Amino acid sequence: LRRGLPVPPGVAIEVAARPERLDAVDPALLDAVQAELERRAPLAAGWIVRSSGAGEDGAAASFAGQLDSVAGVTTREALAAALATVWAS
């Protein structure tokens, strides 16, 4: 942002929303995430779902890029799979 580069809008999901079974994303959570993302860009445009750690880029350590990202998410099924992938990372 400081350098004036474009940063796409995003949504953060709290760790507490992560399900115990990663293969079963709660449909209500999926609805809420999809609705929030679609307020920013249509699903057909393709989203990137990424994982991020609280101290990912701190003064004492950096581990940016070590967690998974899923690009080209264009369907509800792909969104559910991408959430499971990044949560597992």
PDB file of C-alpha atoms in Angstrom:
ATOM      1  CA  LEU A   1       0.000   0.000   0.000  1.00  0.00           C
ATOM      2  CA  ARG A   2       2.804   2.429   0.851  1.00  0.00           C
ATOM      3  CA  ARG A   3       4.193   2.054  -2.642  1.00  0.00           C
ATOM      4  CA  GLY A   4       0.847   2.596  -4.327  1.00  0.00           C
ATOM      5  CA  LEU A   5       0.510  -0.939  -5.674  1.00  0.00           C
ATOM      6  CA  PRO A   6      -3.022  -2.296  -6.067  1.00  0.00           C
ATOM      7  CA  VAL A   7      -4.145  -4.631  -3.298  1.00  0.00           C
ATOM      8  CA  PRO A   8      -7.348  -6.567  -3.942  1.00  0.00           C
ATOM      9  CA  PRO A   9     -10.018  -6.482  -1.243  1.00  0.00           C
ATOM     10  CA  GLY A  10     -10.100  -9.462   1.062  1.00  0.00           C
ATOM     11  CA  VAL A  11     -11.879 -11.202   3.896  1.00  0.00           C
ATOM     12  CA  ALA A  12     -10.346 -12.665   7.037  1.00  0.00           C
ATOM     13  CA  ILE A  13     -11.822 -15.715   8.753  1.00  0.00           C
ATOM     14  CA  GLU A  14     -11.024 -16.151  12.436  1.00  0.00           C
ATOM     15  CA  VAL A  15      -9.251 -19.306  13.546  1.00  0.00           C
ATOM     16  CA  ALA A  16     -12.251 -20.144  15.746  1.00  0.00           C
ATOM     17  CA  ALA A  17     -14.349 -20.676  12.593  1.00  0.00           C
ATOM     18  CA  ARG A  18     -12.115 -23.540  11.439  1.00  0.00           C
ATOM     19  CA  PRO A  19     -14.004 -26.830  11.692  1.00  0.00           C
ATOM     20  CA  GLU A  20     -12.563 -29.851  13.499  1.00  0.00           C
ATOM     21  CA  ARG A  21     -13.075 -31.985  10.379  1.00  0.00           C
ATOM     22  CA  LEU A  22     -11.524 -30.175   7.445  1.00  0.00           C
ATOM     23  CA  ASP A  23     -13.407 -32.288   4.913  1.00  0.00           C
ATOM     24  CA  ALA A  24     -16.743 -30.939   6.136  1.00  0.00           C
ATOM     25  CA  VAL A  25     -16.932 -27.143   5.798  1.00  0.00           C
ATOM     26  CA  ASP A  26     -20.102 -25.901   7.520  1.00  0.00           C
ATOM     27  CA  PRO A  27     -22.567 -24.812   4.797  1.00  0.00           C
ATOM     28  CA  ALA A  28     -23.552 -21.736   6.855  1.00  0.00           C
ATOM     29  CA  LEU A  29     -19.899 -20.656   7.063  1.00  0.00           C
ATOM     30  CA  LEU A  30     -19.450 -21.323   3.350  1.00  0.00           C
ATOM     31  CA  ASP A  31     -22.562 -19.214   2.611  1.00  0.00           C
ATOM     32  CA  ALA A  32     -21.244 -16.353   4.744  1.00  0.00           C
ATOM     33  CA  VAL A  33     -17.752 -16.425   3.220  1.00  0.00           C
ATOM     34  CA  GLN A  34     -19.100 -16.618  -0.325  1.00  0.00           C
ATOM     35  CA  ALA A  35     -21.555 -13.759   0.267  1.00  0.00           C
ATOM     36  CA  GLU A  36     -18.857 -11.571   1.795  1.00  0.00           C
ATOM     37  CA  LEU A  37     -16.428 -12.280  -1.044  1.00  0.00           C
ATOM     38  CA  GLU A  38     -19.068 -11.671  -3.704  1.00  0.00           C
ATOM     39  CA  ARG A  39     -19.628  -8.206  -2.241  1.00  0.00           C
ATOM     40  CA  ARG A  40     -16.081  -7.497  -3.418  1.00  0.00           C
ATOM     41  CA  ALA A  41     -15.816  -9.470  -6.669  1.00  0.00           C
ATOM     42  CA  PRO A  42     -17.973 -12.048  -8.468  1.00  0.00           C
ATOM     43  CA  LEU A  43     -17.033 -15.695  -7.931  1.00  0.00           C
ATOM     44  CA  ALA A  44     -16.612 -16.115 -11.687  1.00  0.00           C
ATOM     45  CA  ALA A  45     -13.758 -13.580 -11.581  1.00  0.00           C
ATOM     46  CA  GLY A  46     -11.683 -16.094  -9.637  1.00  0.00           C
ATOM     47  CA  TRP A  47     -10.574 -15.710  -6.047  1.00  0.00           C
ATOM     48  CA  ILE A  48      -7.399 -16.605  -4.213  1.00  0.00           C
ATOM     49  CA  VAL A  49      -7.798 -18.305  -0.848  1.00  0.00           C
ATOM     50  CA  ARG A  50      -4.704 -18.150   1.318  1.00  0.00           C
ATOM     51  CA  SER A  51      -3.593 -19.052   4.777  1.00  0.00           C
ATOM     52  CA  SER A  52      -1.803 -16.599   7.018  1.00  0.00           C
ATOM     53  CA  GLY A  53      -0.195 -16.842  10.425  1.00  0.00           C
ATOM     54  CA  ALA A  54      -0.508 -14.242  13.183  1.00  0.00           C
ATOM     55  CA  GLY A  55       3.238 -13.605  13.300  1.00  0.00           C
ATOM     56  CA  GLU A  56       3.928 -14.447   9.682  1.00  0.00           C
ATOM     57  CA  ASP A  57       6.107 -11.415   9.035  1.00  0.00           C
ATOM     58  CA  GLY A  58       7.369 -10.144  12.374  1.00  0.00           C
ATOM     59  CA  ALA A  59      10.495  -8.337  13.518  1.00  0.00           C
ATOM     60  CA  ALA A  60      11.957 -11.505  15.058  1.00  0.00           C
ATOM     61  CA  ALA A  61      11.028 -14.057  12.401  1.00  0.00           C
ATOM     62  CA  SER A  62       9.446 -14.423   8.989  1.00  0.00           C
ATOM     63  CA  PHE A  63       7.752 -17.452   7.510  1.00  0.00           C
ATOM     64  CA  ALA A  64       5.758 -15.777   4.768  1.00  0.00           C
ATOM     65  CA  GLY A  65       5.001 -18.054   1.831  1.00  0.00           C
ATOM     66  CA  GLN A  66       5.206 -21.280   3.822  1.00  0.00           C
ATOM     67  CA  LEU A  67       1.445 -21.716   4.129  1.00  0.00           C
ATOM     68  CA  ASP A  68      -0.785 -22.802   1.243  1.00  0.00           C
ATOM     69  CA  SER A  69      -2.668 -20.584  -1.187  1.00  0.00           C
ATOM     70  CA  VAL A  70      -5.233 -21.727  -3.756  1.00  0.00           C
ATOM     71  CA  ALA A  71      -5.716 -19.562  -6.858  1.00  0.00           C
ATOM     72  CA  GLY A  72      -8.432 -19.649  -9.485  1.00  0.00           C
ATOM     73  CA  VAL A  73     -11.331 -20.443  -7.152  1.00  0.00           C
ATOM     74  CA  THR A  74     -14.409 -19.991  -9.349  1.00  0.00           C
ATOM     75  CA  THR A  75     -17.047 -22.366  -7.914  1.00  0.00           C
ATOM     76  CA  ARG A  76     -18.640 -22.956  -4.529  1.00  0.00           C
ATOM     77  CA  GLU A  77     -17.181 -26.476  -4.468  1.00  0.00           C
ATOM     78  CA  ALA A  78     -13.713 -25.084  -5.205  1.00  0.00           C
ATOM     79  CA  LEU A  79     -14.164 -22.524  -2.404  1.00  0.00           C
ATOM     80  CA  ALA A  80     -14.977 -25.300   0.089  1.00  0.00           C
ATOM     81  CA  ALA A  81     -11.964 -27.325  -1.074  1.00  0.00           C
ATOM     82  CA  ALA A  82      -9.690 -24.250  -0.944  1.00  0.00           C
ATOM     83  CA  LEU A  83     -10.777 -23.436   2.615  1.00  0.00           C
ATOM     84  CA  ALA A  84     -10.020 -27.008   3.677  1.00  0.00           C
ATOM     85  CA  THR A  85      -6.604 -26.860   1.964  1.00  0.00           C
ATOM     86  CA  VAL A  86      -5.490 -23.616   3.587  1.00  0.00           C
ATOM     87  CA  TRP A  87      -6.822 -24.605   6.996  1.00  0.00           C
ATOM     88  CA  ALA A  88      -4.834 -27.838   6.782  1.00  0.00           C
ATOM     89  CA  SER A  89      -1.655 -25.908   6.009  1.00  0.00           C
TER      90      SER A  89
END
